[in-house]
Short mmCIF file of C-alpha atoms and ligand atoms in Angstrom, two decimals:
data_model
loop_
_atom_site.label_atom_id
_atom_site.label_comp_id
_atom_site.label_asym_id
_atom_site.label_seq_id
_atom_site.Cartn_x
_atom_site.Cartn_y
_atom_site.Cartn_z
CA MET A 945 77.50 -9.95 -19.22
CA LYS A 946 74.40 -10.32 -17.10
CA ASN A 947 72.96 -7.05 -18.44
CA VAL A 948 73.50 -8.11 -22.02
CA PHE A 949 71.61 -11.32 -21.33
CA VAL A 950 68.68 -9.41 -19.79
CA ILE A 951 68.48 -7.10 -22.81
CA PHE A 952 68.58 -10.11 -25.13
CA VAL A 953 65.63 -11.74 -23.32
CA VAL A 954 63.65 -8.50 -23.31
CA VAL A 955 64.18 -8.07 -27.05
CA LEU A 956 63.16 -11.68 -27.67
CA VAL A 957 59.94 -11.32 -25.67
CA ALA A 958 59.13 -8.00 -27.32
CA THR A 959 59.66 -9.49 -30.77
CA ALA A 960 57.39 -12.43 -30.00
CA ALA A 961 54.70 -10.11 -28.69
CA ALA A 962 54.97 -7.86 -31.75
CA LYS A 963 54.70 -10.84 -34.05
CA LYS A 964 51.61 -12.07 -32.24
CA GLY A 965 50.04 -8.61 -32.43
CA TRP A 966 50.81 -8.41 -36.13
CA LYS A 967 49.18 -11.78 -36.74
CA LEU A 968 46.09 -10.74 -34.81
CA ARG A 969 45.82 -7.47 -36.73
CA GLN A 970 46.28 -9.39 -39.95
CA ARG A 971 43.42 -11.72 -39.02
CA GLN A 972 41.18 -8.82 -38.18
CA GLN A 973 42.06 -6.90 -41.31
CA CYS A 974 41.83 -9.71 -43.83
CA LYS A 975 38.42 -11.32 -44.22
CA TYR A 976 38.08 -14.47 -46.32
CA ASP A 977 35.33 -16.44 -47.97
CA LYS A 978 35.80 -20.08 -47.00
CA SER A 979 35.15 -22.98 -49.32
CA ALA A 980 33.76 -26.27 -48.00
CA TRP A 981 36.34 -28.66 -46.56
CA SER A 982 37.63 -31.28 -48.97
CA ASP A 983 37.16 -34.98 -48.27
CA CYS A 984 39.85 -36.57 -46.17
CA ASP A 985 42.90 -37.39 -48.26
CA THR A 986 43.79 -40.82 -46.85
CA LYS A 987 47.33 -40.70 -48.22
CA THR A 988 48.31 -37.50 -46.40
CA ASN A 989 45.59 -37.77 -43.72
CA THR A 990 44.59 -34.14 -44.29
CA VAL A 991 41.60 -32.09 -45.34
CA SER A 992 41.90 -28.66 -46.87
CA ARG A 993 39.89 -25.68 -47.87
CA VAL A 994 40.61 -22.54 -49.84
CA LEU A 995 40.21 -19.09 -48.39
CA THR A 996 39.62 -16.27 -50.90
CA LEU A 997 40.04 -12.68 -49.80
CA LYS A 998 36.66 -10.98 -49.29
CA SER A 999 37.85 -7.66 -47.90
CA GLY A 1000 41.07 -6.40 -46.44
CA LYS A 1001 43.94 -3.96 -46.61
CA GLU A 1002 47.20 -4.20 -48.46
CA GLY A 1003 49.36 -7.10 -47.45
CA CYS A 1004 46.50 -9.62 -47.23
CA GLN A 1005 47.06 -12.77 -49.23
CA GLN A 1006 44.64 -13.20 -52.10
CA THR A 1007 44.08 -16.91 -51.47
CA GLN A 1008 45.16 -19.27 -48.80
CA ASN A 1009 45.10 -23.03 -48.63
CA GLN A 1010 44.16 -24.11 -45.12
CA THR A 1011 45.16 -27.66 -44.33
CA ILE A 1012 44.54 -29.62 -41.17
CA THR A 1013 44.75 -33.31 -40.29
CA CYS A 1014 41.65 -35.44 -40.74
CA ASP A 1015 41.66 -36.22 -37.00
CA ARG A 1016 41.64 -32.59 -36.08
CA PHE A 1017 38.90 -32.00 -38.63
CA GLU A 1018 36.75 -34.71 -37.05
CA ARG A 1019 37.30 -33.34 -33.61
CA LEU A 1020 36.38 -29.90 -34.88
CA GLN A 1021 33.19 -31.18 -36.48
CA ALA A 1022 32.23 -33.10 -33.37
CA TRP A 1023 32.87 -30.04 -31.23
CA LYS A 1024 30.76 -27.88 -33.54
CA ILE A 1025 27.86 -30.31 -33.40
CA LYS A 1026 28.10 -30.49 -29.65
CA LYS A 1027 28.17 -26.73 -29.36
CA ALA A 1028 25.14 -26.34 -31.62
CA GLU A 1029 23.36 -29.02 -29.63
CA SER A 1030 24.04 -27.40 -26.29
CA ARG A 1031 23.01 -24.03 -27.65
CA ARG A 1032 19.76 -25.54 -28.89
CA GLU A 1033 19.18 -27.20 -25.52
CA LEU A 1034 19.77 -23.95 -23.71
CA GLN A 1035 17.34 -22.18 -25.99
CA GLU A 1036 14.80 -24.91 -25.40
CA LYS A 1037 15.19 -24.67 -21.64
CA LYS A 1038 14.82 -20.91 -21.73
CA HIS A 1039 11.70 -21.26 -23.80
CA GLN A 1040 10.24 -23.84 -21.43
CA ARG A 1041 11.00 -21.67 -18.42
CA LYS A 1042 9.24 -18.75 -20.04
CA GLU A 1043 6.22 -20.89 -20.83
CA ARG A 1044 6.08 -22.21 -17.28
CA GLN A 1045 6.26 -18.70 -15.88
CA GLN A 1046 3.50 -17.56 -18.20
CA GLU A 1047 1.37 -20.52 -17.17
CA MET A 1048 1.91 -19.81 -13.50
CA LYS A 1049 1.00 -16.18 -14.01
CA GLU A 1050 -2.21 -17.12 -15.78
CA ASN A 1051 -3.08 -19.63 -13.05
CA LYS A 1052 -2.53 -17.04 -10.37
CA GLN A 1053 -4.73 -14.61 -12.23
CA LEU A 1054 -7.43 -17.26 -12.54
CA VAL A 1055 -7.33 -18.07 -8.85
CA LYS A 1056 -7.44 -14.40 -8.00
CA GLU A 1057 -10.45 -13.83 -10.22
CA GLN A 1058 -12.18 -16.82 -8.69
CA LEU A 1059 -11.42 -15.62 -5.20
CA GLU A 1060 -12.92 -12.26 -6.02
CA ARG A 1061 -16.09 -13.75 -7.42
CA CYS A 1062 -16.46 -16.69 -5.09
CA ARG A 1063 -16.54 -16.48 -1.31
CA TYR A 1064 -15.87 -19.55 0.78
CA GLU A 1065 -16.33 -20.63 4.34
CA HIS A 1066 -13.67 -22.89 5.69
CA SER A 1067 -13.61 -25.63 8.26
CA ASP A 1068 -10.97 -25.92 10.98
CA TRP A 1069 -7.76 -27.65 10.06
CA SER A 1070 -7.94 -31.40 10.33
CA GLU A 1071 -5.77 -33.37 12.76
CA CYS A 1072 -2.27 -34.04 11.46
CA ASP A 1073 -2.40 -37.20 9.35
CA GLN A 1074 0.50 -39.27 10.69
CA ALA A 1075 0.88 -41.24 7.46
CA THR A 1076 1.26 -38.29 5.11
CA LYS A 1077 2.27 -35.69 7.69
CA THR A 1078 -0.26 -33.30 6.23
CA VAL A 1079 -3.31 -31.38 7.38
CA THR A 1080 -6.31 -30.39 5.30
CA ARG A 1081 -8.93 -27.73 5.41
CA ASN A 1082 -12.20 -27.77 3.46
CA PHE A 1083 -13.64 -24.74 1.77
CA THR A 1084 -17.34 -24.61 0.82
CA LEU A 1085 -18.91 -21.96 -1.35
CA SER A 1086 -20.91 -19.42 0.65
CA GLU A 1087 -21.67 -16.94 -2.10
CA GLY A 1088 -20.68 -16.64 -5.70
CA GLU A 1089 -21.74 -16.68 -9.29
CA GLN A 1090 -21.93 -19.53 -11.69
CA GLY A 1091 -18.62 -21.17 -12.42
CA CYS A 1092 -17.45 -21.05 -8.83
CA GLU A 1093 -16.15 -24.32 -7.50
CA GLN A 1094 -18.62 -25.77 -4.97
CA SER A 1095 -15.83 -26.78 -2.62
CA HIS A 1096 -12.15 -27.38 -2.50
CA THR A 1097 -9.58 -28.66 -0.09
CA ILE A 1098 -6.19 -27.26 0.76
CA THR A 1099 -3.48 -29.62 1.95
CA ILE A 1100 -0.25 -28.52 3.58
CA ALA A 1101 2.49 -30.14 5.62
CA CYS A 1102 1.85 -30.33 9.37
CA ASP A 1103 5.20 -28.62 9.97
CA LYS A 1104 4.15 -25.72 7.85
CA LEU A 1105 0.87 -25.32 9.72
CA ASN A 1106 2.77 -25.41 13.01
CA ARG A 1107 5.11 -22.72 11.78
CA ILE A 1108 2.22 -20.58 10.59
CA GLN A 1109 0.35 -20.97 13.85
CA ALA A 1110 3.44 -20.22 15.92
CA TRP A 1111 4.04 -17.12 13.85
CA LYS A 1112 0.43 -16.01 14.22
CA ALA A 1113 0.53 -16.57 18.00
CA LYS A 1114 3.69 -14.50 18.23
CA LYS A 1115 2.12 -11.73 16.22
CA ARG A 1116 -0.97 -11.82 18.41
CA ASP A 1117 1.16 -11.69 21.56
CA ARG A 1118 3.14 -8.74 20.29
CA LYS A 1119 -0.05 -6.88 19.50
CA GLN A 1120 -1.50 -7.68 22.93
CA ASN A 1121 1.73 -6.52 24.57
CA ARG A 1122 1.56 -3.22 22.76
CA ILE A 1123 -2.04 -2.73 23.85
CA ASP A 1124 -1.17 -3.60 27.44
CA GLU A 1125 1.76 -1.20 27.44
CA LYS A 1126 -0.38 1.63 26.14
CA LEU A 1127 -3.02 0.93 28.76
CA GLN A 1128 -0.39 0.84 31.50
CA MET A 1129 1.08 4.15 30.32
CA LYS A 1130 -2.36 5.72 30.29
CA GLN A 1131 -3.04 4.49 33.80
CA ASP A 1132 0.35 5.75 35.01
CA ARG A 1133 -0.34 9.19 33.59
CA LYS A 1134 -3.74 9.27 35.23
CA GLU A 1135 -2.22 8.22 38.54
CA LYS A 1136 0.44 10.89 38.29
CA ARG A 1137 -2.10 13.60 37.52
CA LYS A 1138 -4.19 12.49 40.48
CA LEU A 1139 -1.16 12.66 42.78
CA GLU A 1140 -0.24 16.07 41.48
CA LYS A 1141 -3.74 17.31 42.09
CA GLU A 1142 -3.75 15.98 45.62
CA GLN A 1143 -0.39 17.65 46.20
CA ARG A 1144 -1.72 20.93 44.89
CA LEU A 1145 -4.74 20.75 47.15
CA LYS A 1146 -2.47 20.21 50.14
CA CYS A 1147 -0.57 23.40 49.37
CA LYS A 1148 -2.12 26.71 50.23
CA TYR A 1149 -0.89 29.83 48.56
CA ASP A 1150 -0.75 33.50 49.31
CA LYS A 1151 -1.82 35.67 46.43
CA GLU A 1152 0.10 38.81 45.61
CA ASP A 1153 -1.37 41.65 43.58
CA TRP A 1154 -1.26 41.49 39.82
CA SER A 1155 1.96 42.82 38.37
CA GLU A 1156 2.10 45.70 35.93
CA CYS A 1157 1.45 44.96 32.27
CA ASP A 1158 4.70 43.82 30.66
CA ASN A 1159 5.24 46.13 27.70
CA THR A 1160 8.33 44.26 26.39
CA THR A 1161 6.34 41.50 24.69
CA LYS A 1162 4.68 43.67 22.06
CA HIS A 1163 2.69 42.18 19.25
CA SER A 1164 2.63 43.60 15.76
CA ASN A 1165 -0.86 45.04 16.16
CA PRO A 1166 -1.08 48.52 17.68
CA SER A 1167 -2.54 47.43 21.01
CA TYR A 1168 -0.20 45.93 23.61
CA ASP A 1169 -0.27 42.33 24.57
CA ILE A 1170 -1.39 42.38 28.15
CA LYS A 1171 0.50 39.93 30.31
CA GLY A 1172 0.06 39.86 33.99
CA TRP A 1173 1.85 37.58 36.35
CA ARG A 1174 0.27 36.27 39.40
CA ARG A 1175 2.60 34.79 41.91
CA ARG A 1176 1.56 32.04 44.17
CA ARG A 1177 3.88 31.19 46.92
CA MET A 1178 4.01 28.19 49.12
CA ARG A 1179 3.11 28.65 52.65
CA THR A 1180 3.05 25.47 54.68
CA ASN A 1181 4.41 22.50 52.83
CA ASN A 1182 8.07 22.57 51.79
CA LYS A 1183 7.39 20.11 49.01
CA CYS A 1184 5.02 22.55 47.33
CA HIS A 1185 6.28 24.37 44.28
CA HIS A 1186 6.62 28.00 43.61
CA PHE A 1187 4.01 28.71 40.98
CA MET A 1188 3.88 31.39 38.38
CA PHE A 1189 0.73 31.54 36.33
CA LYS A 1190 0.63 33.23 33.00
CA VAL A 1191 -2.68 34.98 32.38
C1 NAG B 1577 45.68 -27.52 -50.65
O1 NAG B 1577 46.80 -28.21 -50.10
C2 NAG B 1577 46.64 -29.62 -50.06
C3 NAG B 1577 47.83 -30.20 -49.32
O2 NAG B 1577 49.01 -29.54 -49.64
C4 NAG B 1577 46.48 -30.14 -51.47
O3 NAG B 1577 46.34 -31.54 -51.44
C5 NAG B 1577 45.29 -29.51 -52.12
O4 NAG B 1577 45.16 -29.90 -53.46
C6 NAG B 1577 45.39 -28.00 -52.05
N1 NAG B 1577 44.15 -27.46 -52.48
C7 NAG B 1577 44.06 -26.38 -53.26
C8 NAG B 1577 42.68 -26.00 -53.63
O5 NAG B 1577 45.04 -25.78 -53.63
C1 NAG B 1578 -13.26 -32.40 4.39
O1 NAG B 1578 -14.24 -33.08 3.65
C2 NAG B 1578 -14.08 -34.50 3.56
C3 NAG B 1578 -15.12 -35.04 2.63
O2 NAG B 1578 -16.36 -34.39 2.78
C4 NAG B 1578 -14.16 -35.06 4.97
O3 NAG B 1578 -13.94 -36.46 4.93
C5 NAG B 1578 -13.10 -34.45 5.84
O4 NAG B 1578 -13.19 -34.88 7.16
C6 NAG B 1578 -13.23 -32.93 5.82
N1 NAG B 1578 -12.09 -32.36 6.51
C7 NAG B 1578 -12.22 -31.39 7.41
C8 NAG B 1578 -10.96 -30.88 8.00
O5 NAG B 1578 -13.29 -30.93 7.76
C1 NAG B 1579 2.96 50.14 29.19
O1 NAG B 1579 2.25 50.77 28.17
C2 NAG B 1579 1.11 51.50 28.63
C3 NAG B 1579 0.36 52.02 27.44
O2 NAG B 1579 1.20 52.64 26.51
C4 NAG B 1579 1.58 52.63 29.58
O3 NAG B 1579 0.43 53.35 30.06
C5 NAG B 1579 2.32 52.01 30.73
O4 NAG B 1579 2.86 53.01 31.56
C6 NAG B 1579 3.49 51.14 30.22
N1 NAG B 1579 4.06 50.45 31.37
C7 NAG B 1579 5.40 50.30 31.52
C8 NAG B 1579 5.84 49.53 32.76
O5 NAG B 1579 6.20 50.78 30.75
#
C-alpha cells in the first residue's frame, strides 16, 4: 500500500513538471505581437489585449485574448515605470561617475604638466592649527615659464602629517641601520684579517722541496699544466695550521 502511494506521488510530481516544461517550451516557441491594453472595463474590472502569432511552430494558437484585472494592470504599469526610472537613474549615475573620473584624470595631467614646467621652493610646515587641526605649507615659484602659479599652499590634517613624518623617520632609521650594519661587518672582516695575519706571523714554517709536477691535471692544450705543491708545516705553535700552497 505504501509503495503504491509513493509511485502515485512520483507520477503526480513528474506530470506537473512535464506540464510546466511544456508550457515553457510553448512560450519560447510561440512569439506574439501584442496589441495595446484596452481601457479598464469597470463592470468586469479587467483590461485585455490581443496577442497575434508572429512566429512559431505547429500547435501555437493563432490569437489569444489576455485578460488581467485592472488592479493588477495598474500595479504592472507602476512597476514598469519604476523599473524604467531606476534604470535611467543608474545610467545617469554611471555617466556622472565616468565624467568625474575623466575630470580627475585631466586635473592630474594638468598638475603634472605644471609641476614639470614650474619649480617651487617650499617653507617648513606650519604649527598645527588647533582650531582646524590642519597644517599648511607654502610653495613659491623658484623657476618656471609664464602661466606658472606664483605661489600656492597645501593644507593637510595634522594627523596625516604626523603619520607621514613617523613613516619617514622609520624609513630613515632603517636605512641608517643598514648602513651601520654594513660598516660593522666591514670592520669585523678587517679585524679578522688582521688577527689572521698576526697569527700567521707568529707561526714559523719549515719548507720542503717542491713536489714533482702533477701530470694528472692535464689541460686540453699539448703542454702540461704544471702544478707544484709546497708544503709548509707548523713548527712551534700548535694553533698554527698546516698549509698547502698551490703554485
Ligand atoms: C477579450 O476578453 C474580454 C473579457 O472576456 C472581452 O471583454 C474583450 O472584448 C475580449 N477582447 C477581444 C479583442 O476579443
Ligand atoms: C604662508 O603664507 C601666508 C601668507 O603669506 C602666511 O600667513 C603663513 O604664515 C605662511 N605659512 C607658512 C607655513 O609659512
Ligand atoms: C710528467 O710529464 C713529464 C713530461 O711528459 C715527464 O717528463 C714526467 O716524468 C711526468 N711525471 C710523472 C710523475 O709522471
